[in-house]
Amino acid sequence: MSKKTATVLIILIVLVFGCWRVSQDSFVKVNPGQRAVKTVWGQIKDSSYVPGLVWYIPYSRHMGNEVQIVDVQPQRYEYTFSVRTKDLQKISLKCALLCEMNDSQVHKMFEKYQGYKQYEEKVIRDMVNSTMLTLSALTDIWSFVGNEEKIVTEAVEYIVRGQLLTEGLVKVKTFRLLSYQASPEFENLIEQTVQAKQGEKLEKYKSQMAKQATARVKEEAQQTYERMAAEAKAQGIEVELKAKALKNNPFVAQYELAKAIQKWNGELNLPQTLTMMEGANSSGTIIPFLKIGK
C-alpha cells in the first residue's frame, strides 16, 4: 500500500468515525409510548416530538441544546388524606387517580411546570386534596363506613377531570377510593352498638346505616342546590343543567352552578368554587359571594 493510499484511508476512517460520533451526540431515539421535548438555545420548541429520531445541535448541551424523553403512558397516583366528615368524625381516606398525559402538549407542560412530576406535585395532588376535603365535609361518615361513598368519589372525579381539562395537559381516566380508616373510638362505638343489638350482623348494620345516611346527604345536597339555583336566578343568572351526571349527583350540580355564578362574577377558580359550595351547604345562602347589582 502506497503512502498516499494509506493517508487517504486514514482520512476516510477519521471522517467515518467523526460522523458516527456526531450522529451519536446529535440524534435521540423516541420509542413508542414516549414523546420528546426539544430545547434550542435554552428555549423549548413549540412542538412535542413523536416516536422516531430527533436531531439537535451536537456537542452543545451546555448551551441549552438537548432533547428530553418523556413517558406518556398512563400514570397512577395514590394519595392518603385525613379529613373530617359532616358529622365531625375524623377519617383517613386512601384514593387512587389514573391520569394520561396529552401527548401533543408535553412541551407546554415542560415550559410551564418543568415536567410531569412537578405538575403532579404542584397541581394534581393539591386539586384532589382540596376537592376531597370539601366534599368529605359535606358527607356523613356512614357513607364511607358502609361503602356508599359514590356520591363523593363521583363528584371528585368529575371536578378534578374538568379542572385538568381547562389546561389540556392531562386527562383523568379513573378515580377510586381504595380504603378508609375511621377513628378507633368510632369503630368501637359501632361494635358496641351491634353487640347491643342481639343477632344483628356487623356488615348488615353498616350497610343499613350507610344507605340511610347517604339518602339524607343526597336530599340535603339537592335542597342546597335548589336554594343556590333560586338565589342565582334572582340575581339574573340562568343555569340549565342537562347532563345525566348533573341530575344524579347534587354535588356535581352545585359545582356547575357555583362555576356559572363565578363566571358571571368574574372570579372563576377552583378554591373559590369549593368555598362557595361549602358556604351554601353550611349556611344555606350564596348571597355573600355575589356582587349585588352588577
Short mmCIF file of C-alpha atoms in Angstrom, two decimals:
data_model
loop_
_atom_site.label_atom_id
_atom_site.label_comp_id
_atom_site.label_asym_id
_atom_site.label_seq_id
_atom_site.Cartn_x
_atom_site.Cartn_y
_atom_site.Cartn_z
CA MET A 1 0.00 0.00 0.00
CA SER A 2 1.40 3.36 -1.03
CA LYS A 3 1.88 6.21 1.41
CA LYS A 4 -0.76 8.27 -0.45
CA THR A 5 -3.33 5.47 -0.30
CA ALA A 6 -2.67 4.94 3.42
CA THR A 7 -3.17 8.66 4.08
CA VAL A 8 -6.47 8.68 2.18
CA LEU A 9 -7.61 5.59 4.09
CA ILE A 10 -6.77 7.17 7.45
CA ILE A 11 -8.63 10.33 6.48
CA LEU A 12 -11.69 8.27 5.49
CA ILE A 13 -11.59 6.35 8.76
CA VAL A 14 -11.35 9.59 10.74
CA LEU A 15 -14.25 11.08 8.77
CA VAL A 16 -16.44 7.99 9.24
CA PHE A 17 -15.62 7.84 12.94
CA GLY A 18 -16.27 11.57 13.29
CA CYS A 19 -19.62 11.30 11.52
CA TRP A 20 -20.56 8.36 13.73
CA ARG A 21 -19.66 10.28 16.89
CA VAL A 22 -21.60 13.32 15.70
CA SER A 23 -24.65 11.20 14.95
CA GLN A 24 -24.41 9.62 18.39
CA ASP A 25 -24.46 13.04 20.02
CA SER A 26 -26.96 14.74 17.73
CA PHE A 27 -29.84 12.23 17.43
CA VAL A 28 -32.13 10.91 20.15
CA LYS A 29 -34.44 7.95 19.55
CA VAL A 30 -38.04 8.34 20.72
CA ASN A 31 -39.76 4.99 21.28
CA PRO A 32 -43.50 4.17 21.13
CA GLY A 33 -45.20 5.34 24.32
CA GLN A 34 -42.81 8.28 24.53
CA ARG A 35 -42.67 11.87 23.34
CA ALA A 36 -39.72 14.24 23.19
CA VAL A 37 -39.26 17.85 24.21
CA LYS A 38 -36.58 19.73 22.28
CA THR A 39 -34.69 22.72 23.67
CA VAL A 40 -32.81 25.06 21.31
CA TRP A 41 -30.51 27.63 22.91
CA GLY A 42 -32.42 27.21 26.18
CA GLN A 43 -35.87 27.74 24.61
CA ILE A 44 -38.40 24.88 24.44
CA LYS A 45 -39.64 24.29 20.90
CA ASP A 46 -43.39 24.66 20.42
CA SER A 47 -43.90 21.02 19.50
CA SER A 48 -43.98 17.57 21.10
CA TYR A 49 -41.93 15.12 19.02
CA VAL A 50 -43.44 11.74 18.14
CA PRO A 51 -41.59 8.38 18.05
CA GLY A 52 -38.59 8.39 15.70
CA LEU A 53 -35.25 10.18 15.57
CA VAL A 54 -34.99 13.76 16.83
CA TRP A 55 -31.98 15.85 15.81
CA TYR A 56 -30.39 18.60 17.87
CA ILE A 57 -27.18 20.63 17.59
CA PRO A 58 -24.32 18.31 18.63
CA TYR A 59 -21.85 18.98 21.45
CA SER A 60 -23.86 21.92 22.76
CA ARG A 61 -25.91 20.66 25.67
CA HIS A 62 -24.11 23.10 27.94
CA MET A 63 -25.50 25.84 25.69
CA GLY A 64 -29.13 24.70 26.10
CA ASN A 65 -29.49 22.37 23.12
CA GLU A 66 -30.90 18.97 24.03
CA VAL A 67 -33.80 16.54 23.73
CA GLN A 68 -35.66 15.18 26.76
CA ILE A 69 -37.59 11.92 26.55
CA VAL A 70 -40.98 11.82 28.28
CA ASP A 71 -43.01 8.69 29.11
CA VAL A 72 -46.63 9.38 28.15
CA GLN A 73 -48.04 6.07 29.41
CA PRO A 74 -50.91 6.46 31.92
CA GLN A 75 -49.65 7.27 35.41
CA ARG A 76 -51.27 6.04 38.63
CA TYR A 77 -51.06 8.14 41.79
CA GLU A 78 -52.13 7.14 45.29
CA TYR A 79 -52.98 9.69 47.97
CA THR A 80 -53.89 9.42 51.64
CA PHE A 81 -55.81 12.29 53.21
CA SER A 82 -57.06 12.91 56.70
CA VAL A 83 -60.50 14.55 56.59
CA ARG A 84 -63.48 15.35 58.78
CA THR A 85 -66.96 14.37 57.75
CA LYS A 86 -70.18 16.35 58.11
CA ASP A 87 -70.82 14.71 61.50
CA LEU A 88 -67.32 15.83 62.64
CA GLN A 89 -65.80 12.36 62.54
CA LYS A 90 -62.12 12.09 61.62
CA ILE A 91 -61.35 9.61 58.87
CA SER A 92 -58.30 8.67 56.80
CA LEU A 93 -59.01 8.07 53.11
CA LYS A 94 -56.76 6.37 50.57
CA CYS A 95 -57.59 7.03 46.93
CA ALA A 96 -56.06 6.35 43.51
CA LEU A 97 -56.07 8.51 40.39
CA LEU A 98 -55.17 7.27 36.92
CA CYS A 99 -54.06 10.08 34.59
CA GLU A 100 -52.99 10.22 30.97
CA MET A 101 -50.84 12.99 29.54
CA ASN A 102 -51.98 14.82 26.44
CA ASP A 103 -49.09 13.71 24.22
CA SER A 104 -49.44 16.70 21.91
CA GLN A 105 -48.99 19.17 24.78
CA VAL A 106 -45.92 17.71 26.50
CA HIS A 107 -43.79 20.70 25.52
CA LYS A 108 -46.26 23.08 27.18
CA MET A 109 -46.14 21.09 30.42
CA PHE A 110 -42.33 21.33 30.46
CA GLU A 111 -42.43 25.02 29.61
CA LYS A 112 -44.81 25.84 32.47
CA TYR A 113 -44.08 23.18 35.10
CA GLN A 114 -40.67 21.70 34.10
CA GLY A 115 -42.04 18.17 33.95
CA TYR A 116 -44.81 15.67 34.75
CA LYS A 117 -43.58 15.04 38.30
CA GLN A 118 -43.65 18.73 39.14
CA TYR A 119 -47.10 19.07 37.58
CA GLU A 120 -48.40 16.21 39.72
CA GLU A 121 -46.92 17.75 42.87
CA LYS A 122 -47.98 21.35 42.17
CA VAL A 123 -51.38 20.81 40.56
CA ILE A 124 -52.91 17.33 40.67
CA ARG A 125 -52.16 16.46 44.30
CA ASP A 126 -53.45 19.77 45.68
CA MET A 127 -56.53 19.64 43.46
CA VAL A 128 -57.52 16.13 44.60
CA ASN A 129 -56.75 17.03 48.22
CA SER A 130 -58.82 20.23 48.34
CA THR A 131 -61.74 18.64 46.46
CA MET A 132 -61.81 15.55 48.67
CA LEU A 133 -61.55 17.65 51.84
CA THR A 134 -64.50 19.81 50.81
CA LEU A 135 -66.81 17.01 49.67
CA SER A 136 -65.99 14.74 52.60
CA ALA A 137 -67.03 17.58 54.91
CA LEU A 138 -70.46 17.52 53.23
CA THR A 139 -70.91 13.76 53.72
CA ASP A 140 -71.84 11.59 56.69
CA ILE A 141 -69.15 9.16 57.89
CA TRP A 142 -71.57 6.28 57.49
CA SER A 143 -71.40 6.69 53.71
CA PHE A 144 -67.74 5.68 53.87
CA VAL A 145 -68.16 3.01 56.53
CA GLY A 146 -70.91 1.30 54.54
CA ASN A 147 -69.29 1.68 51.11
CA GLU A 148 -71.93 4.16 49.93
CA GLU A 149 -69.46 6.95 49.17
CA LYS A 150 -70.15 7.01 45.42
CA ILE A 151 -71.74 10.46 45.59
CA VAL A 152 -68.39 11.83 46.82
CA THR A 153 -65.97 9.88 44.61
CA GLU A 154 -68.09 10.53 41.51
CA ALA A 155 -68.11 14.26 42.25
CA VAL A 156 -64.35 14.34 42.99
CA GLU A 157 -63.61 12.61 39.67
CA TYR A 158 -65.95 14.95 37.78
CA ILE A 159 -64.45 18.10 39.34
CA VAL A 160 -60.79 17.10 39.00
CA ARG A 161 -61.30 15.87 35.43
CA GLY A 162 -62.99 19.13 34.45
CA GLN A 163 -60.35 21.29 36.13
CA LEU A 164 -57.45 19.46 34.47
CA LEU A 165 -59.13 19.71 31.07
CA THR A 166 -59.06 23.50 31.29
CA GLU A 167 -55.27 23.42 30.81
CA GLY A 168 -55.46 20.44 28.48
CA LEU A 169 -52.20 18.90 29.70
CA VAL A 170 -53.56 15.81 31.47
CA LYS A 171 -56.87 13.96 31.49
CA VAL A 172 -58.28 11.79 34.28
CA LYS A 173 -59.12 8.23 33.29
CA THR A 174 -60.36 6.88 36.64
CA PHE A 175 -60.63 7.87 40.28
CA ARG A 176 -61.26 5.34 43.05
CA LEU A 177 -61.47 5.26 46.82
CA LEU A 178 -59.23 2.37 47.88
CA SER A 179 -59.84 2.27 51.63
CA TYR A 180 -60.86 4.24 54.68
CA GLN A 181 -59.87 4.21 58.33
CA ALA A 182 -62.19 5.70 60.92
CA SER A 183 -61.02 6.61 64.41
CA PRO A 184 -60.68 3.71 66.90
CA GLU A 185 -63.35 5.37 69.06
CA PHE A 186 -65.88 5.31 66.22
CA GLU A 187 -65.08 1.69 65.32
CA ASN A 188 -65.53 0.69 68.96
CA LEU A 189 -68.85 2.50 69.06
CA ILE A 190 -70.04 0.50 66.05
CA GLU A 191 -69.05 -2.80 67.63
CA GLN A 192 -70.72 -1.91 70.94
CA THR A 193 -73.91 -0.89 69.13
CA VAL A 194 -74.02 -4.16 67.18
CA GLN A 195 -73.38 -6.20 70.32
CA ALA A 196 -76.31 -4.46 71.96
CA LYS A 197 -78.50 -5.47 69.01
CA GLN A 198 -78.52 -9.21 69.55
CA GLY A 199 -78.49 -11.25 66.38
CA GLU A 200 -77.61 -8.34 64.04
CA LYS A 201 -74.56 -8.74 61.81
CA LEU A 202 -71.95 -6.02 61.68
CA GLU A 203 -71.85 -5.64 57.89
CA LYS A 204 -75.64 -5.57 57.63
CA TYR A 205 -75.79 -2.85 60.28
CA LYS A 206 -73.15 -0.77 58.48
CA SER A 207 -74.97 -1.15 55.17
CA GLN A 208 -78.31 -0.06 56.65
CA MET A 209 -76.80 2.97 58.37
CA ALA A 210 -74.88 3.90 55.19
CA LYS A 211 -77.97 3.80 52.97
CA GLN A 212 -79.91 5.98 55.41
CA ALA A 213 -77.06 8.47 55.78
CA THR A 214 -76.39 8.67 52.04
CA ALA A 215 -80.07 9.23 51.26
CA ARG A 216 -80.11 12.03 53.82
CA VAL A 217 -76.93 13.61 52.42
CA LYS A 218 -78.28 13.48 48.85
CA GLU A 219 -81.57 15.05 49.89
CA GLU A 220 -79.87 17.86 51.79
CA ALA A 221 -77.41 18.45 48.94
CA GLN A 222 -80.28 18.61 46.45
CA GLN A 223 -82.12 21.12 48.63
CA THR A 224 -78.94 23.21 48.83
CA TYR A 225 -78.62 23.15 45.06
CA GLU A 226 -82.21 24.28 44.64
CA ARG A 227 -81.64 27.19 47.03
CA MET A 228 -78.46 28.12 45.15
CA ALA A 229 -80.32 27.98 41.83
CA ALA A 230 -83.16 30.11 43.18
CA GLU A 231 -80.78 32.77 44.54
CA ALA A 232 -78.77 32.76 41.31
CA LYS A 233 -81.94 33.21 39.28
CA ALA A 234 -82.94 36.11 41.50
CA GLN A 235 -79.63 37.73 40.54
CA GLY A 236 -80.34 37.20 36.85
CA ILE A 237 -78.15 34.09 36.40
CA GLU A 238 -79.88 31.38 34.38
CA VAL A 239 -78.24 27.95 34.50
CA GLU A 240 -79.65 24.88 32.78
CA LEU A 241 -78.14 21.54 33.78
CA LYS A 242 -78.99 18.88 31.25
CA ALA A 243 -76.33 16.19 31.65
CA LYS A 244 -77.38 12.98 33.38
CA ALA A 245 -74.44 13.17 35.80
CA LEU A 246 -75.54 16.61 36.94
CA LYS A 247 -79.07 15.43 37.71
CA ASN A 248 -77.94 12.28 39.53
CA ASN A 249 -75.28 13.91 41.72
CA PRO A 250 -76.30 17.08 43.59
CA PHE A 251 -72.67 17.89 44.47
CA VAL A 252 -71.81 17.94 40.77
CA ALA A 253 -74.83 20.13 40.14
CA GLN A 254 -73.73 22.51 42.93
CA TYR A 255 -70.24 22.65 41.43
CA GLU A 256 -71.51 23.54 37.96
CA LEU A 257 -73.85 26.15 39.37
CA ALA A 258 -71.07 27.67 41.51
CA LYS A 259 -68.85 27.84 38.41
CA ALA A 260 -71.60 29.62 36.48
CA ILE A 261 -72.01 32.14 39.31
CA GLN A 262 -68.26 32.72 39.43
CA LYS A 263 -68.05 33.17 35.68
CA TRP A 264 -70.78 35.77 35.88
CA ASN A 265 -68.95 37.28 38.83
CA GLY A 266 -65.60 37.36 37.00
CA GLU A 267 -63.69 35.29 39.60
CA LEU A 268 -63.50 31.74 38.25
CA ASN A 269 -61.12 29.46 40.18
CA LEU A 270 -61.42 26.12 41.97
CA PRO A 271 -60.72 27.23 45.57
CA GLN A 272 -63.45 29.87 45.30
CA THR A 273 -65.85 27.35 43.74
CA LEU A 274 -65.31 24.90 46.61
CA THR A 275 -65.64 27.72 49.16
CA MET A 276 -68.96 28.69 47.60
CA MET A 277 -70.18 25.09 47.83
CA GLU A 278 -69.11 24.87 51.48
CA GLY A 279 -70.81 28.15 52.29
CA ALA A 280 -74.02 27.16 50.55
CA ASN A 281 -74.19 23.81 52.38
CA SER A 282 -73.37 25.24 55.80
CA SER A 283 -75.31 28.50 55.75
CA GLY A 284 -77.85 27.78 53.05
CA THR A 285 -77.12 31.00 51.19
CA ILE A 286 -74.76 32.18 48.46
CA ILE A 287 -75.66 35.86 48.61
CA PRO A 288 -72.33 36.92 50.23
CA PHE A 289 -70.47 35.60 47.20
CA LEU A 290 -72.45 37.60 44.64
CA LYS A 291 -71.74 41.14 43.54
CA ILE A 292 -75.20 42.58 44.04
CA GLY A 293 -76.32 44.95 41.37
CA LYS A 294 -73.69 44.01 38.78
#
